[in-house]
Amino acid sequence: MGILDALARAEAAATGRAQPIATVRHVHLTERPLVLVPLAMAGEAAAPLAVMLGCDRERPRVLVVPQPRDRDLRRAFMSELAAAIAAELGMAGLGAAGSAADENAVEAGVASRPGALRGRVGGPEAEGASGAVSVGDAGASGEAAAAPAPGDGAVDGFAAAEPQLVVPNVAGIEFLGLLGRATRFQEGDQVGRWLTFFADRAQMPGSASLIAATRALGLHWATGQSAVEDANLASLLAWLDGGDPVAAERQAAGPQTDPEFDNQVLSPLIADYDDGWPGAADRITEALTGQLAGTWQQVWRALDAVRELPEAPSAADRWTWDVMAYAGFMTDPLPQPRSEGPIAAAARLDRLERAQARYEVQRAFDDPLVMAGYELTGDAFRCTVLAVERDRKEGRKLRPRITVDLASPVQKNGPWTSPARRGQTAELEEADGGVAVFVLAGGMGRGSAPAEGSVPEVGEQLVYTTLSDSFQRSATFPEDVPWTHGGGAADAG
Amino acid sequence: MSEGVATLCGMTTEQEPALTYSARTLAALTANPGCARRALLDTTGADKAEVAGQLGFPMPSGQSRFAITRGNAFEAQVKADLLAITGHEEGRVAEVALRLEVAGQVVGLEPDALLVEDDDLLFVVLAKSFPIIDGRASPEKVSAAARQAAVYVLALQRMGRAVSEEVILVCPENFSNKPVAAKVDVRRQLSVLARQLDRLPPAEGDGADPVAAAKAAQARYAPECLAACELAFFCRDEARREGATDAMGRSVRDELGGVSSVGEVLRQAMSGTGGGVADDETAELLSRAWRLRQAALASTAGTANTAGMAGVAGGV
Ligand code: SF4
């Protein structure tokens, strides 16, 4: 949070509407993200109650655990979840613990309970607020049975090369991580490891593999409330869409269910289920679907809002890293230990810090509104080109010189880089009042004269910054290969 | 259940205190020591949830039955095997009716903590049902527990008892029900608590209507109140009506040069002067930031993110 973002919050508070803090979309969105809205049982570490998921907003799947304290049912749920994810993503299958060896036992265990889990809903509000469920789509269980026997190392049989997961909020990310941790050490598990990969990946600044809708919105708009309230998706959307944020706050987006719902509705239904009442499982599914439906729509609404912005160039590059990390995980997964040793922890921290720094630079390069924050601190300035010595050389090297009109004085030492020509540096030669002279190096191609468009033109408006997205290069970590598009803008232009 | 225990161990020679607090209340009381409203209600023993309801801002319903059941079951499990779980097999389970002086009066403490005495030293034990997974627990939950435990430690210290400043936190391990004990050093929480308790003004306003008194008293709302105080929705509404920058978080206010109201922030940002009342340096910075922001937005206008912009001119 810098001054500019704080000002945007003040504006939002004064106007009652969210205010932009970005002009481009800093997060890549795939054509078909997989939305997951999980619900957890209160008081338990990682007891799933339900999840609504799917790539099609009109046809979400709903999986429910009628008695979350029952470990067999939980295991069956993970198996269903694995099958549902695989089906949504067009993968051959993700194994869940127990889904291969004792598939029949687990399935029988589920079947012996009245109408346990699975169902496909015809759109959450298709049947009114309660969101009636048409249980009985056997697709999910059929796919589970078709899952291949899990390999012992890699997560095998995948066809989806670029999955992107979206959950409502950061607590949702944490919950997927917990689910992964709770199951990934079980014999034959794959879905736990798969979820763990995404939860870990979500720690990487700028990664779009697993997105929280609240974060995606908060990256582009400021509300007039605090970060505490911004964790609530419904309330955030109310600032964006002109609703009442305080009224919206009452809608819990999970994974924690509303305590009142637990006490008034769910608890008696689970008691009925425990007592063996016929139809109890269906009523639980119906009640939980009602809780999930609103949040489901809100996540899609958030995606729509973010999608309207044009994508920032670097977002696509970061997504390439996400795709590569995923491919690496699928073919040659790194171990996912319970806890890492000090060296691994330090290396990870180092990686995250570098990624954070690079991410911040990339956002500034992509977005004038982010760059404006650096202008305020003197780490960037704007200027207009007055004169250009295009073919100037020092020895045999191309060293064009430009004279610029400064909007504000140059406060720092260079070298300076412009987002328009990222592979080129500018060194201040002299400044006199509002006029300065810079010598340029790099990013002009291999010829004896600068490539077309690689040197600024007279009249061009430029931003120069001390930020550089190729800084701190190191080949130690795969995440750290320097950004490779230096000079791309100039060469292309 | 807790009432039964309270009567059992409350039978000491001392007089029964007029007020009984939970350690959570006391810990929260010190979480926002600058708030006169909260201090007033707490030191007079008013029911804050009740007051909030009467003010038209009830807090949403408390805990899920599932969480309560699980918490109680876990606590019972810990109680049944306290010495072994905490590693004090040689010790004994102790019971002390805890009292503490708050704002000039002696109050009782609800006995939510368990005590183990070993070698003439007392250890405060807190059984919490949030998990410790792979040796790590939620930092917020651990620090809330530490603040709560510090209240018991301080009460014992001020009663002249020898008590360890390391408390024992017992939580379920990983995804099982197996209790695991962890030591938590609460010295920092203790000194904060002691300092803030001693700064509380003496209780006054006895017998006055708590709702009217609450309205009249000066609040000091911050978003942290939402997790700590029953009056938070009322105070937040008040703060937002006043356009308080604090309502957006102290860090936002700090970024805005400490200017306390949204209207004043925007006035300074647009005019660039403190207007004789505020410092011009802050106003200058706000106004530079404002111009940079507008310029960046204008440079991309029409192509990009303009949602919500329509209202700006009219609203300020
Ligand atoms: S919610 Fe209100 S009364 Fe409670 S501490 Fe905050 S400002 Fe004070």
CSV table of N, CA and C in Angstrom, one decimal, chain A residues 78-170:
chain,number,residue,atom,x,y,z
A,78,MET,N,-12.7,-37.2,-1.3
A,78,MET,CA,-11.5,-36.9,-2.1
A,78,MET,C,-11.5,-37.7,-3.4
A,79,SER,N,-12.0,-38.9,-3.4
A,79,SER,CA,-12.0,-39.7,-4.6
A,79,SER,C,-13.0,-39.0,-5.6
A,80,GLU,N,-14.1,-38.6,-5.1
A,80,GLU,CA,-15.1,-37.9,-6.0
A,80,GLU,C,-14.5,-36.6,-6.5
A,81,LEU,N,-13.7,-35.9,-5.6
A,81,LEU,CA,-13.2,-34.6,-6.0
A,81,LEU,C,-12.1,-34.9,-7.1
A,82,ALA,N,-11.3,-35.9,-6.9
A,82,ALA,CA,-10.3,-36.2,-7.9
A,82,ALA,C,-11.0,-36.5,-9.3
A,83,ALA,N,-12.1,-37.3,-9.3
A,83,ALA,CA,-12.8,-37.6,-10.5
A,83,ALA,C,-13.4,-36.4,-11.1
A,84,ALA,N,-14.0,-35.5,-10.3
A,84,ALA,CA,-14.6,-34.3,-10.8
A,84,ALA,C,-13.6,-33.4,-11.4
A,85,ILE,N,-12.5,-33.2,-10.8
A,85,ILE,CA,-11.4,-32.3,-11.3
A,85,ILE,C,-11.0,-32.8,-12.7
A,86,ALA,N,-10.7,-34.1,-12.7
A,86,ALA,CA,-10.2,-34.8,-13.9
A,86,ALA,C,-11.2,-34.6,-15.0
A,87,ALA,N,-12.5,-34.8,-14.7
A,87,ALA,CA,-13.5,-34.7,-15.7
A,87,ALA,C,-13.6,-33.2,-16.2
A,88,GLU,N,-13.6,-32.3,-15.3
A,88,GLU,CA,-13.7,-30.9,-15.7
A,88,GLU,C,-12.5,-30.5,-16.6
A,89,LEU,N,-11.3,-31.0,-16.3
A,89,LEU,CA,-10.1,-30.5,-17.0
A,89,LEU,C,-9.8,-31.4,-18.2
A,90,GLY,N,-10.6,-32.5,-18.4
A,90,GLY,CA,-10.3,-33.4,-19.5
A,90,GLY,C,-9.1,-34.2,-19.3
A,91,MET,N,-8.8,-34.5,-18.0
A,91,MET,CA,-7.7,-35.3,-17.7
A,91,MET,C,-8.1,-36.8,-17.6
A,92,ALA,N,-7.2,-37.7,-17.8
A,92,ALA,CA,-7.6,-39.1,-17.7
A,92,ALA,C,-8.0,-39.5,-16.3
A,93,GLY,N,-7.3,-38.8,-15.3
A,93,GLY,CA,-7.7,-39.1,-13.9
A,93,GLY,C,-6.7,-38.8,-12.9
A,94,LEU,N,-7.1,-38.4,-11.8
A,94,LEU,CA,-6.2,-38.2,-10.7
A,94,LEU,C,-6.6,-39.2,-9.6
A,95,GLY,N,-5.6,-39.9,-9.1
A,95,GLY,CA,-6.0,-40.9,-8.1
A,95,GLY,C,-6.2,-40.2,-6.7
A,96,ALA,N,-7.1,-40.7,-5.9
A,96,ALA,CA,-7.2,-40.3,-4.6
A,96,ALA,C,-6.8,-41.5,-3.7
A,97,ALA,N,-6.4,-41.2,-2.5
A,97,ALA,CA,-6.1,-42.3,-1.6
A,97,ALA,C,-7.2,-43.3,-1.5
A,98,GLY,N,-6.9,-44.6,-1.7
A,98,GLY,CA,-7.9,-45.6,-1.6
A,98,GLY,C,-8.8,-45.7,-2.8
A,99,SER,N,-8.5,-44.9,-3.8
A,99,SER,CA,-9.5,-44.9,-4.9
A,99,SER,C,-9.1,-46.0,-5.9
A,100,ALA,N,-8.0,-46.6,-5.8
A,100,ALA,CA,-7.6,-47.7,-6.7
A,100,ALA,C,-7.8,-49.0,-6.0
A,101,ALA,N,-7.0,-49.3,-5.0
A,101,ALA,CA,-7.0,-50.6,-4.3
A,101,ALA,C,-8.4,-50.9,-3.7
A,102,ASP,N,-8.9,-50.0,-2.9
A,102,ASP,CA,-10.2,-50.3,-2.3
A,102,ASP,C,-11.3,-49.4,-2.8
A,103,GLU,N,-11.2,-49.2,-4.1
A,103,GLU,CA,-12.3,-48.4,-4.8
A,103,GLU,C,-13.7,-49.0,-4.5
A,104,ASN,N,-13.8,-50.3,-4.6
A,104,ASN,CA,-15.1,-50.9,-4.4
A,104,ASN,C,-15.6,-50.7,-2.9
A,105,ALA,N,-14.6,-50.9,-2.0
A,105,ALA,CA,-15.0,-50.8,-0.6
A,105,ALA,C,-15.5,-49.4,-0.3
A,106,VAL,N,-14.8,-48.4,-0.8
A,106,VAL,CA,-15.2,-47.0,-0.5
A,106,VAL,C,-16.5,-46.7,-1.2
A,107,GLU,N,-16.6,-47.1,-2.4
A,107,GLU,CA,-17.9,-46.9,-3.1
A,107,GLU,C,-19.0,-47.5,-2.4
A,108,ALA,N,-18.8,-48.8,-2.0
A,108,ALA,CA,-19.9,-49.5,-1.3
A,108,ALA,C,-20.2,-48.7,0.0
A,109,GLY,N,-19.2,-48.3,0.7
A,109,GLY,CA,-19.4,-47.6,1.9
A,109,GLY,C,-20.2,-46.3,1.7
A,110,VAL,N,-20.0,-45.6,0.6
A,110,VAL,CA,-20.8,-44.5,0.3
A,110,VAL,C,-22.2,-44.9,0.0
A,111,ALA,N,-22.3,-45.9,-0.9
A,111,ALA,CA,-23.6,-46.3,-1.4
A,111,ALA,C,-24.5,-46.8,-0.2
A,112,SER,N,-23.9,-47.3,0.8
A,112,SER,CA,-24.7,-47.9,1.8
A,112,SER,C,-25.4,-46.7,2.7
A,113,ARG,N,-24.8,-45.5,2.5
A,113,ARG,CA,-25.4,-44.4,3.2
A,113,ARG,C,-26.5,-43.9,2.3
A,114,PRO,N,-27.5,-43.4,2.9
A,114,PRO,CA,-28.6,-42.9,2.1
A,114,PRO,C,-28.2,-41.8,1.1
A,115,GLY,N,-28.2,-42.0,-0.1
A,115,GLY,CA,-28.0,-41.0,-1.2
A,115,GLY,C,-26.8,-40.1,-1.0
A,116,ALA,N,-25.7,-40.7,-0.7
A,116,ALA,CA,-24.5,-39.9,-0.3
A,116,ALA,C,-24.0,-39.2,-1.5
A,117,LEU,N,-23.5,-38.0,-1.3
A,117,LEU,CA,-22.8,-37.1,-2.2
A,117,LEU,C,-23.2,-37.0,-3.6
A,118,ARG,N,-22.4,-36.5,-4.4
A,118,ARG,CA,-22.5,-36.2,-5.8
A,118,ARG,C,-23.8,-35.7,-6.4
A,119,GLY,N,-23.7,-34.9,-7.3
A,119,GLY,CA,-24.9,-34.3,-7.9
A,119,GLY,C,-24.4,-33.2,-8.9
A,120,ARG,N,-25.3,-32.9,-9.8
A,120,ARG,CA,-24.9,-31.9,-10.7
A,120,ARG,C,-26.1,-30.9,-10.6
A,121,VAL,N,-25.8,-29.7,-10.5
A,121,VAL,CA,-26.9,-28.7,-10.3
A,121,VAL,C,-27.2,-28.0,-11.6
A,122,GLY,N,-28.4,-27.7,-11.9
A,122,GLY,CA,-28.7,-27.0,-13.1
A,122,GLY,C,-28.6,-25.5,-13.0
A,123,GLY,N,-27.5,-25.1,-12.6
A,123,GLY,CA,-27.3,-23.6,-12.3
A,123,GLY,C,-27.9,-23.3,-10.9
A,124,PRO,N,-27.1,-22.7,-10.1
A,124,PRO,CA,-27.4,-22.5,-8.7
A,124,PRO,C,-28.8,-21.9,-8.5
A,125,GLU,N,-29.1,-20.9,-9.3
A,125,GLU,CA,-30.4,-20.2,-9.0
A,125,GLU,C,-31.5,-20.7,-9.9
A,126,ALA,N,-31.2,-21.8,-10.6
A,126,ALA,CA,-32.2,-22.3,-11.5
A,126,ALA,C,-33.5,-22.7,-10.8
A,127,GLU,N,-33.4,-23.2,-9.6
A,127,GLU,CA,-34.6,-23.6,-8.9
A,127,GLU,C,-34.9,-22.7,-7.7
A,128,GLY,N,-34.6,-21.5,-7.8
A,128,GLY,CA,-34.9,-20.6,-6.7
A,128,GLY,C,-33.7,-20.6,-5.7
A,129,ALA,N,-33.9,-19.9,-4.6
A,129,ALA,CA,-32.8,-19.6,-3.7
A,129,ALA,C,-32.3,-20.9,-3.1
A,130,SER,N,-33.1,-21.8,-2.9
A,130,SER,CA,-32.6,-23.0,-2.2
A,130,SER,C,-31.8,-23.9,-3.1
A,131,GLY,N,-31.8,-23.6,-4.4
A,131,GLY,CA,-30.9,-24.3,-5.3
A,131,GLY,C,-31.1,-25.8,-5.3
A,132,ALA,N,-32.3,-26.2,-5.7
A,132,ALA,CA,-32.6,-27.6,-5.7
A,132,ALA,C,-31.5,-28.4,-6.6
A,133,VAL,N,-31.2,-29.6,-6.1
A,133,VAL,CA,-30.2,-30.4,-6.8
A,133,VAL,C,-30.8,-31.6,-7.4
A,134,SER,N,-30.4,-31.8,-8.7
A,134,SER,CA,-30.8,-33.0,-9.3
A,134,SER,C,-29.7,-34.1,-9.1
A,135,VAL,N,-29.8,-34.8,-8.0
A,135,VAL,CA,-28.8,-35.8,-7.7
A,135,VAL,C,-29.1,-37.0,-8.6
A,136,GLY,N,-28.0,-37.7,-8.8
A,136,GLY,CA,-28.2,-38.9,-9.6
A,136,GLY,C,-27.4,-38.9,-10.9
A,137,ASP,N,-26.7,-37.8,-11.2
A,137,ASP,CA,-25.8,-37.9,-12.3
A,137,ASP,C,-24.7,-38.8,-11.9
A,138,ALA,N,-24.6,-40.0,-12.5
A,138,ALA,CA,-23.7,-41.0,-12.1
A,138,ALA,C,-22.3,-40.7,-12.7
A,139,GLY,N,-22.2,-39.6,-13.5
A,139,GLY,CA,-21.0,-39.4,-14.2
A,139,GLY,C,-19.8,-39.4,-13.3
A,140,ALA,N,-19.9,-38.7,-12.2
A,140,ALA,CA,-18.7,-38.5,-11.3
A,140,ALA,C,-18.2,-39.9,-10.8
A,141,SER,N,-19.1,-40.7,-10.4
A,141,SER,CA,-18.6,-42.0,-9.8
A,141,SER,C,-18.0,-42.9,-10.9
A,142,GLY,N,-18.7,-42.8,-12.1
A,142,GLY,CA,-18.2,-43.6,-13.2
A,142,GLY,C,-16.8,-43.2,-13.6
A,143,GLU,N,-16.5,-41.9,-13.5
A,143,GLU,CA,-15.2,-41.4,-13.9
A,143,GLU,C,-14.2,-41.9,-12.8
A,144,ALA,N,-14.7,-41.9,-11.6
A,144,ALA,CA,-13.7,-42.3,-10.5
A,144,ALA,C,-13.3,-43.7,-10.7
A,145,ALA,N,-14.3,-44.6,-11.1
A,145,ALA,CA,-14.0,-46.0,-11.3
A,145,ALA,C,-13.0,-46.1,-12.5
A,146,ALA,N,-13.1,-45.2,-13.4
A,146,ALA,CA,-12.3,-45.3,-14.6
A,146,ALA,C,-10.9,-44.8,-14.4
A,147,ALA,N,-10.6,-44.2,-13.2
A,147,ALA,CA,-9.3,-43.7,-13.0
A,147,ALA,C,-8.3,-44.8,-13.1
A,148,PRO,N,-7.1,-44.5,-13.7
A,148,PRO,CA,-6.1,-45.5,-13.8
A,148,PRO,C,-5.4,-45.8,-12.5
A,149,ALA,N,-4.8,-46.9,-12.3
A,149,ALA,CA,-4.1,-47.1,-11.1
A,149,ALA,C,-3.0,-46.1,-11.0
A,150,PRO,N,-2.9,-45.5,-9.8
A,150,PRO,CA,-1.9,-44.4,-9.7
A,150,PRO,C,-0.5,-44.9,-9.7
A,151,GLY,N,0.4,-44.2,-10.3
A,151,GLY,CA,1.8,-44.5,-10.4
A,151,GLY,C,2.4,-44.1,-9.0
A,152,ASP,N,3.6,-44.5,-8.8
A,152,ASP,CA,4.1,-44.2,-7.4
A,152,ASP,C,4.8,-42.9,-7.3
A,153,GLY,N,5.2,-42.3,-8.4
A,153,GLY,CA,5.9,-41.0,-8.3
A,153,GLY,C,5.1,-39.9,-8.9
A,154,ALA,N,5.0,-39.9,-10.2
A,154,ALA,CA,4.4,-38.8,-11.0
A,154,ALA,C,2.9,-38.9,-10.9
A,155,VAL,N,2.3,-37.7,-11.1
A,155,VAL,CA,0.9,-37.7,-11.2
A,155,VAL,C,0.6,-38.0,-12.7
A,156,ASP,N,0.1,-39.1,-13.0
A,156,ASP,CA,0.1,-39.5,-14.4
A,156,ASP,C,-1.2,-39.3,-15.1
A,157,GLY,N,-1.2,-39.5,-16.4
A,157,GLY,CA,-2.5,-39.5,-17.1
A,157,GLY,C,-3.1,-38.1,-17.2
A,158,PHE,N,-2.3,-37.1,-17.5
A,158,PHE,CA,-3.0,-35.8,-17.6
A,158,PHE,C,-3.1,-35.3,-19.0
A,159,ALA,N,-4.1,-34.6,-19.3
A,159,ALA,CA,-4.3,-34.0,-20.7
A,159,ALA,C,-4.3,-32.5,-20.6
A,160,ALA,N,-4.7,-32.0,-19.4
A,160,ALA,CA,-4.8,-30.6,-19.3
A,160,ALA,C,-3.5,-30.0,-19.0
A,161,ALA,N,-3.0,-29.2,-19.9
A,161,ALA,CA,-1.6,-28.7,-19.8
A,161,ALA,C,-1.6,-27.4,-19.0
A,162,GLU,N,-2.7,-26.7,-18.9
A,162,GLU,CA,-2.6,-25.4,-18.3
A,162,GLU,C,-3.8,-25.1,-17.4
A,163,PRO,N,-3.9,-25.9,-16.3
A,163,PRO,CA,-5.1,-25.7,-15.5
A,163,PRO,C,-4.9,-24.4,-14.6
A,164,GLN,N,-6.0,-23.7,-14.5
A,164,GLN,CA,-6.0,-22.5,-13.6
A,164,GLN,C,-7.1,-22.7,-12.6
A,165,LEU,N,-6.8,-22.6,-11.3
A,165,LEU,CA,-7.8,-22.7,-10.3
A,165,LEU,C,-8.2,-21.4,-9.7
A,166,VAL,N,-9.5,-21.2,-9.4
A,166,VAL,CA,-10.0,-20.0,-8.8
A,166,VAL,C,-10.8,-20.3,-7.6
A,167,VAL,N,-10.5,-19.7,-6.5
A,167,VAL,CA,-11.3,-19.9,-5.3
A,167,VAL,C,-11.8,-18.5,-4.8
A,168,PRO,N,-12.8,-18.4,-3.9
A,168,PRO,CA,-13.3,-17.1,-3.6
A,168,PRO,C,-12.3,-16.2,-2.9
A,169,ASN,N,-11.5,-16.8,-2.0
A,169,ASN,CA,-10.7,-15.9,-1.1
A,169,ASN,C,-9.4,-16.6,-0.7
A,170,VAL,N,-8.6,-15.9,0.1
A,170,VAL,CA,-7.4,-16.4,0.5
A,170,VAL,C,-7.6,-17.6,1.5
